Amino acid sequence: MVQRIWNFSSGPAVLPESVLEEAGKNLLSLGNSGIGILEHSHRGKAFLAVYHETEALLREVGGIPSNYRVLFLQGGASSQFFQIPMNFLGPNRTADYLITGAWSEKAIEEAAPFGGTHIACSSGDRNFSYIPHECVWSSNPIYAHYTSNNTIFGTQWACLPPVPDAVDLICDASSDIFSRPVDVSRHAMIYAGAQKNLGPAGVTLVIIREDLVECGSTTLPTMLQYRTHVKNESMYNTPPTFAIYLMGLVLKWIKSSGGLAAIGETNRRKAQKLYTFLDQSLLFHPTAVADSRSLMNVTFVTGDAELDAKFCSAASASGFDGLKGHRSVGGMRASLYNAFPEAGVDALLEFLRNFERENARSQ
Ligand SMILES: *Cc1c(COP(=O)(O)O)cnc(C)c1O
């Protein structure tokens, strides 16, 4: 058996070991069906059972109300950036965007061809190191779109944005979906690529309120209309069967870990350990403003690019992978998604302390 190392990757990311073992067992035969999970028809009984169980777990774990539909789509969260405005925006309407990082910027850029866009707030003035407190809304937005966790910049909305009650709120939750309790009913739609908190790459989860589905354009290609996937329970064409299966296993793991409240507590504790260290460190400094810090992606720097690089190579030589920060922030980023074990955070803390001790003199 190969030794597994601490994987701080920002996505695709670490998965629970028990999930990987279970999936491995079912590659040759799903249960005692004699056919592996990758080989079952999406229309067959065996896969349909997997599909319905995954959906039921999503609803249970996420507390998804009955007037919301759950879709398993492809094309990544990035395809939702255009599919949303294609369906709901129009030349005479405006959608409001809360710009808190590179992903929100991409989302608004993709919306622009389909109608009016308005920036309700932006933290671009300080390299997205904070979550804005105030928004200025357009007069009658068709929806408001925000990114709940900013994977690259290490910031996260601690609570919902202050959107007027009547405005449909749409959330890109790709990097913090089901990492803490979520009030689905305050959203018209939540979407996320699965590969950070929920499973492997290849499936995009969409949770959408029923009445919104019917507001969508009827002139788009069939595959781009949400109603197609609602009507056909994500089986208009072949869905990403293995990714749906694995998401089901991850949801079972979340449920057996105590659900979103317990997962949220653990995630808070994991991130807090790192921030507490960083706040008193003489060498390392967090890049995000204190009230805006992400519990999923902890970004930090030494302030010296060469020392950052030295740290990253020393860390990877010691079995800590994926700590190099995104080029737009520099420094380091520790991604601590649901499946990242607390023991890995403790190991990193010890490594940080040792590195600090050995390198503080030269500072
Ligand atoms: C990773 C990420 C995306 C992109 O997801 P894809 O599935 O690769 O398209 C979008 N938004 C956020 C917040 C992300 O973290």
Coordinates of C-alpha atoms and ligand atoms in Angstrom, one line a residue:
M1 CA 0.0 0.0 0.0
V2 CA 1.4 3.4 -1.0
Q3 CA 1.8 6.0 1.8
R4 CA -0.8 8.8 1.4
I5 CA 0.5 12.3 2.1
W6 CA -1.2 15.5 3.3
N7 CA -3.1 16.9 0.3
F8 CA -3.8 20.6 0.6
S9 CA -5.0 20.9 -3.0
S10 CA -7.6 23.5 -3.8
G11 CA -9.4 21.1 -6.1
P12 CA -9.9 18.4 -7.1
A13 CA -9.2 17.7 -3.5
V14 CA -8.8 15.1 -0.8
L15 CA -11.7 12.7 -0.3
P16 CA -12.5 10.6 2.8
E17 CA -10.3 7.4 2.8
S18 CA -13.3 5.3 3.7
V19 CA -15.1 6.6 0.6
L20 CA -12.2 5.7 -1.6
E21 CA -12.0 2.2 -0.2
E22 CA -15.7 1.6 -0.6
A23 CA -15.6 2.9 -4.2
G24 CA -12.6 0.7 -4.9
K25 CA -14.5 -2.4 -3.8
N26 CA -17.4 -1.6 -6.2
L27 CA -15.3 -1.0 -9.3
L28 CA -15.4 -4.7 -10.3
S29 CA -18.9 -5.3 -9.0
L30 CA -21.5 -2.8 -7.6
G31 CA -22.8 -4.8 -4.6
N32 CA -23.3 -8.3 -5.9
S33 CA -24.6 -7.2 -9.3
G34 CA -21.6 -8.6 -11.2
I35 CA -21.2 -5.3 -13.0
G36 CA -18.9 -2.5 -11.8
I37 CA -20.2 0.9 -10.9
L38 CA -18.5 2.5 -14.0
E39 CA -20.2 -0.1 -16.2
H40 CA -23.8 0.1 -15.2
S41 CA -26.4 1.7 -17.6
H42 CA -27.7 4.9 -16.2
R43 CA -31.2 3.6 -17.0
G44 CA -30.8 0.3 -15.1
K45 CA -32.2 -0.6 -11.8
A46 CA -28.8 -0.7 -10.0
F47 CA -27.8 2.8 -11.0
L48 CA -31.2 4.3 -10.5
A49 CA -31.1 3.1 -6.9
V50 CA -27.7 4.8 -6.5
Y51 CA -29.1 8.0 -8.1
H52 CA -32.2 8.1 -5.9
E53 CA -30.2 7.5 -2.8
T54 CA -27.7 10.3 -3.6
E55 CA -30.6 12.7 -4.2
A56 CA -32.3 11.7 -0.9
L57 CA -29.1 12.1 1.0
L58 CA -28.6 15.6 -0.6
R59 CA -32.0 16.6 0.5
E60 CA -31.6 15.2 4.0
V61 CA -28.1 16.4 4.7
G62 CA -28.6 19.8 3.1
G63 CA -32.1 20.4 4.4
I64 CA -33.4 21.1 0.9
P65 CA -37.0 22.1 0.9
S66 CA -39.5 20.1 -1.3
N67 CA -40.0 23.1 -3.7
Y68 CA -36.4 22.9 -4.8
R69 CA -35.1 20.5 -7.4
V70 CA -31.7 18.9 -7.4
L71 CA -29.8 18.5 -10.7
F72 CA -26.6 16.7 -11.6
L73 CA -25.1 18.6 -14.6
Q74 CA -21.8 18.7 -16.4
G75 CA -19.6 21.5 -17.7
G76 CA -18.4 22.5 -14.2
A77 CA -19.4 25.5 -12.2
S78 CA -17.9 27.6 -15.0
S79 CA -20.7 26.6 -17.4
Q80 CA -23.3 27.9 -14.8
F81 CA -21.6 31.3 -15.2
F82 CA -23.2 31.5 -18.7
Q83 CA -26.2 29.1 -18.3
I84 CA -27.7 31.2 -15.5
P85 CA -27.8 34.6 -17.5
M86 CA -28.7 32.8 -20.7
N87 CA -31.8 31.4 -19.0
F88 CA -32.9 34.3 -16.7
L89 CA -31.3 37.5 -17.9
G90 CA -32.5 39.4 -21.0
P91 CA -31.6 42.6 -22.9
N92 CA -34.0 44.7 -20.8
R93 CA -33.1 43.3 -17.5
T94 CA -30.2 43.7 -15.0
A95 CA -28.5 41.2 -12.8
D96 CA -26.5 42.3 -9.8
Y97 CA -23.2 40.7 -9.0
L98 CA -21.2 40.8 -5.8
I99 CA -17.5 40.8 -6.8
T100 CA -15.3 39.2 -4.2
G101 CA -12.7 37.4 -6.4
A102 CA -11.6 35.9 -9.6
W103 CA -14.6 33.5 -9.8
S104 CA -17.2 36.3 -9.4
E105 CA -15.4 38.3 -12.0
K106 CA -15.6 35.4 -14.4
A107 CA -19.3 35.0 -13.6
I108 CA -20.1 38.7 -14.4
E109 CA -18.0 38.6 -17.6
E110 CA -20.0 35.6 -18.8
A111 CA -23.3 37.3 -18.0
A112 CA -22.6 40.6 -19.9
P113 CA -23.5 39.3 -23.4
F114 CA -27.0 38.3 -22.2
G115 CA -28.2 41.6 -20.6
G116 CA -27.4 44.3 -18.1
T117 CA -25.0 43.6 -15.3
H118 CA -24.5 45.8 -12.2
I119 CA -21.7 45.5 -9.6
A120 CA -23.4 45.6 -6.2
C121 CA -20.1 45.6 -4.4
S122 CA -16.5 44.7 -5.0
S123 CA -13.4 44.2 -2.9
G124 CA -11.2 44.5 -6.0
D125 CA -9.7 47.7 -4.6
R126 CA -7.6 45.7 -2.0
N127 CA -6.9 42.6 -4.1
F128 CA -10.1 40.9 -2.8
S129 CA -8.7 40.5 0.7
Y130 CA -12.0 41.3 2.4
I131 CA -15.8 40.8 2.1
P132 CA -17.6 44.1 1.6
H133 CA -20.2 45.1 4.2
E134 CA -22.3 47.2 2.0
C135 CA -24.0 46.7 -1.4
V136 CA -25.7 49.1 -3.7
W137 CA -28.4 47.3 -5.7
S138 CA -29.8 48.2 -9.1
S139 CA -33.4 49.3 -9.1
N140 CA -35.0 46.0 -10.0
P141 CA -32.5 43.2 -10.4
I142 CA -33.6 39.9 -11.9
Y143 CA -31.3 38.1 -9.5
A144 CA -28.2 38.8 -7.3
H145 CA -25.2 36.5 -7.7
Y146 CA -22.5 35.9 -5.1
T147 CA -19.6 33.6 -4.5
S148 CA -19.9 32.2 -0.9
N149 CA -16.2 31.2 -0.6
N150 CA -13.4 32.8 -2.6
T151 CA -11.1 29.9 -3.2
I152 CA -8.2 31.9 -4.5
F153 CA -8.2 34.8 -2.1
G154 CA -9.1 32.9 1.1
T155 CA -12.2 34.9 2.0
Q156 CA -15.7 33.7 2.7
W157 CA -19.1 35.3 3.4
A158 CA -19.6 34.7 7.2
C159 CA -23.4 35.2 6.6
L160 CA -25.7 35.8 3.7
P161 CA -25.2 39.0 1.7
P162 CA -27.7 41.8 2.6
V163 CA -29.9 41.2 -0.4
P164 CA -33.4 42.7 -0.4
D165 CA -36.0 39.9 0.4
A166 CA -37.7 40.1 -3.0
V167 CA -34.5 39.6 -5.0
D168 CA -33.6 36.0 -6.1
L169 CA -30.3 35.2 -4.6
I170 CA -28.0 32.8 -6.6
C171 CA -24.9 31.4 -5.0
D172 CA -21.7 29.8 -6.5
A173 CA -20.9 27.6 -3.6
S174 CA -18.2 25.5 -5.4
S175 CA -15.6 25.7 -2.6
D176 CA -17.7 25.6 0.5
I177 CA -20.8 23.6 -0.4
F178 CA -22.0 21.6 2.6
S179 CA -19.0 22.7 4.7
R180 CA -21.5 24.3 7.2
P181 CA -25.2 24.5 7.6
V182 CA -26.9 26.3 4.7
D183 CA -30.3 28.0 4.5
V184 CA -31.3 26.9 1.1
S185 CA -34.7 28.6 1.3
R186 CA -33.0 32.0 1.3
H187 CA -31.6 31.2 -2.2
A188 CA -33.3 30.8 -5.5
M189 CA -30.4 28.7 -6.7
I190 CA -27.1 27.2 -5.4
Y191 CA -24.6 25.6 -7.6
A192 CA -21.2 23.9 -7.1
G193 CA -18.7 21.8 -8.9
A194 CA -18.3 18.7 -6.8
Q195 CA -14.6 18.4 -6.8
K196 CA -13.8 20.5 -3.7
N197 CA -16.2 19.4 -0.9
L198 CA -18.6 16.8 -2.4
G199 CA -16.8 14.3 -4.7
P200 CA -14.8 14.0 -7.8
A201 CA -14.6 16.4 -10.8
G202 CA -17.2 15.8 -13.5
V203 CA -20.5 16.6 -11.8
T204 CA -22.0 20.0 -11.0
L205 CA -24.7 20.1 -8.4
V206 CA -27.5 22.6 -9.0
I207 CA -30.2 23.2 -6.3
I208 CA -32.9 25.3 -7.9
R209 CA -36.3 26.6 -6.8
E210 CA -39.1 25.1 -8.9
D211 CA -40.7 28.4 -10.0
L212 CA -37.3 29.8 -11.2
V213 CA -37.0 26.8 -13.5
E214 CA -40.1 27.8 -15.3
C215 CA -38.9 31.4 -15.7
G216 CA -36.0 30.2 -17.9
S217 CA -35.8 30.9 -21.6
T218 CA -37.7 28.4 -23.9
T219 CA -35.6 29.2 -27.0
L220 CA -32.2 27.9 -25.9
P221 CA -30.8 24.6 -27.0
T222 CA -32.5 21.8 -25.1
M223 CA -29.4 20.9 -23.0
L224 CA -29.1 24.5 -21.8
Q225 CA -32.6 24.8 -20.4
Y226 CA -32.9 23.8 -16.7
R227 CA -36.4 22.5 -17.3
T228 CA -35.0 19.8 -19.5
H229 CA -33.0 18.4 -16.7
V230 CA -35.8 18.9 -14.2
K231 CA -38.3 17.1 -16.4
N232 CA -35.9 14.2 -17.0
E233 CA -34.4 14.0 -13.5
S234 CA -30.9 14.7 -14.9
M235 CA -31.3 11.8 -17.3
Y236 CA -32.1 13.6 -20.6
N237 CA -28.7 12.4 -21.6
T238 CA -26.1 10.2 -19.8
P239 CA -25.3 11.8 -16.4
P240 CA -21.9 11.5 -14.8
T241 CA -22.8 8.2 -13.1
F242 CA -19.6 7.5 -11.2
A243 CA -19.4 11.1 -9.9
I244 CA -23.0 10.9 -8.7
Y245 CA -22.2 7.5 -7.0
L246 CA -19.1 8.9 -5.3
M247 CA -21.0 12.0 -4.2
G248 CA -23.5 9.7 -2.5
L249 CA -20.7 8.0 -0.6
V250 CA -19.4 11.4 0.5
L251 CA -22.8 12.4 1.7
K252 CA -23.1 9.2 3.7
W253 CA -19.8 10.0 5.3
I254 CA -21.0 13.6 6.1
K255 CA -24.2 12.1 7.6
S256 CA -22.3 9.6 9.7
S257 CA -19.9 12.4 10.8
G258 CA -22.9 14.2 12.4
G259 CA -24.2 16.2 9.4
L260 CA -23.5 19.8 8.5
A261 CA -23.6 21.2 12.0
A262 CA -20.9 18.8 13.2
I263 CA -18.9 19.2 10.0
G264 CA -19.1 22.9 10.3
E265 CA -17.8 22.8 13.9
T266 CA -14.8 20.6 12.8
N267 CA -14.1 22.9 9.9
R268 CA -14.2 26.0 12.1
R269 CA -11.8 24.3 14.6
K270 CA -9.4 23.2 11.9
A271 CA -9.1 26.7 10.3
Q272 CA -9.0 28.5 13.7
K273 CA -6.0 26.5 14.7
L274 CA -4.1 27.8 11.7
Y275 CA -5.3 31.4 12.0
T276 CA -4.5 31.5 15.7
F277 CA -0.9 30.5 14.9
L278 CA -0.7 32.9 11.9
D279 CA -1.9 35.8 14.0
Q280 CA 0.9 35.5 16.5
S281 CA 3.6 34.4 14.1
L282 CA 6.6 36.6 13.5
L283 CA 7.2 35.1 10.1
F284 CA 3.9 34.1 8.5
H285 CA 0.9 36.5 8.0
P286 CA -2.7 35.8 6.9
T287 CA -3.7 37.7 3.7
A288 CA -7.4 38.0 4.4
V289 CA -9.0 40.6 6.7
A290 CA -9.9 39.0 10.1
D291 CA -13.7 39.2 9.7
S292 CA -13.6 37.9 6.1
R293 CA -11.4 34.8 6.5
S294 CA -12.3 31.6 4.8
L295 CA -12.6 28.4 6.8
M296 CA -11.9 26.4 3.6
N297 CA -8.8 28.1 2.1
V298 CA -6.3 29.7 4.5
T299 CA -4.0 32.0 2.6
F300 CA -0.8 33.4 4.1
V301 CA 2.6 34.9 3.2
T302 CA 5.9 35.6 4.7
G303 CA 6.2 38.9 2.8
D304 CA 9.3 37.6 1.0
A305 CA 8.6 35.7 -2.2
E306 CA 11.9 33.8 -2.0
L307 CA 11.2 32.7 1.6
D308 CA 7.7 31.6 0.4
A309 CA 9.2 29.5 -2.3
K310 CA 11.7 28.0 0.2
F311 CA 8.8 27.1 2.5
C312 CA 6.8 25.5 -0.3
S313 CA 9.6 23.3 -1.4
A314 CA 10.6 22.3 2.1
A315 CA 6.9 21.5 2.8
S316 CA 6.5 19.3 -0.2
A317 CA 9.8 17.5 0.6
S318 CA 8.2 16.7 4.0
G319 CA 4.9 15.3 2.6
F320 CA 2.7 18.5 2.6
D321 CA 1.4 18.8 -1.0
G322 CA -0.4 21.7 -2.7
L323 CA 0.5 24.5 -0.4
K324 CA 1.7 27.0 -3.1
G325 CA -0.7 29.9 -3.2
H326 CA -2.5 31.0 -6.4
R327 CA -0.3 33.4 -8.5
S328 CA -2.6 36.3 -8.0
V329 CA -2.0 36.2 -4.2
G330 CA 1.3 34.5 -4.0
G331 CA 2.5 32.9 -0.8
M332 CA 0.8 29.9 0.5
R333 CA -2.7 28.4 0.6
A334 CA -3.9 25.6 2.8
S335 CA -7.2 24.2 1.5
L336 CA -9.0 22.5 4.4
Y337 CA -12.1 21.1 2.8
N338 CA -14.5 18.7 4.6
A339 CA -12.4 15.6 4.1
F340 CA -9.1 17.2 5.1
P341 CA -8.2 15.5 8.4
E342 CA -7.6 17.6 11.6
A343 CA -4.4 15.5 12.1
G344 CA -3.1 17.1 8.9
V345 CA -3.7 20.6 10.3
D346 CA -1.8 19.6 13.5
A347 CA 1.1 18.2 11.4
L348 CA 1.2 21.4 9.3
L349 CA 1.2 23.5 12.5
E350 CA 4.2 21.7 13.7
F351 CA 6.0 22.1 10.4
L352 CA 5.2 25.8 10.4
R353 CA 6.6 26.3 13.9
N354 CA 9.8 24.5 13.1
F355 CA 10.2 26.4 9.8
E356 CA 9.6 29.7 11.7
R357 CA 12.2 28.8 14.4
E358 CA 14.8 27.9 11.8
N359 CA 14.2 31.0 9.6
A360 CA 13.3 33.7 12.1
R361 CA 17.0 34.6 12.6
S362 CA 17.4 35.7 9.0
Q363 CA 14.3 38.0 9.3
Ligands
LIG1 C1 -13.3 25.9 -8.5 C2 -14.3 26.9 -8.6 C3 -15.0 27.2 -9.8 C4 -14.8 26.5 -11.1 O1 -15.4 25.2 -11.1 P1 -15.3 24.3 -12.4 O2 -16.1 23.1 -11.9 O3 -13.8 23.9 -12.6 O4 -15.9 25.0 -13.5 C5 -16.0 28.2 -9.7 N1 -16.2 28.9 -8.6 C6 -15.6 28.7 -7.5 C7 -15.9 29.5 -6.3 C8 -14.6 27.7 -7.4 O5 -13.9 27.5 -6.3

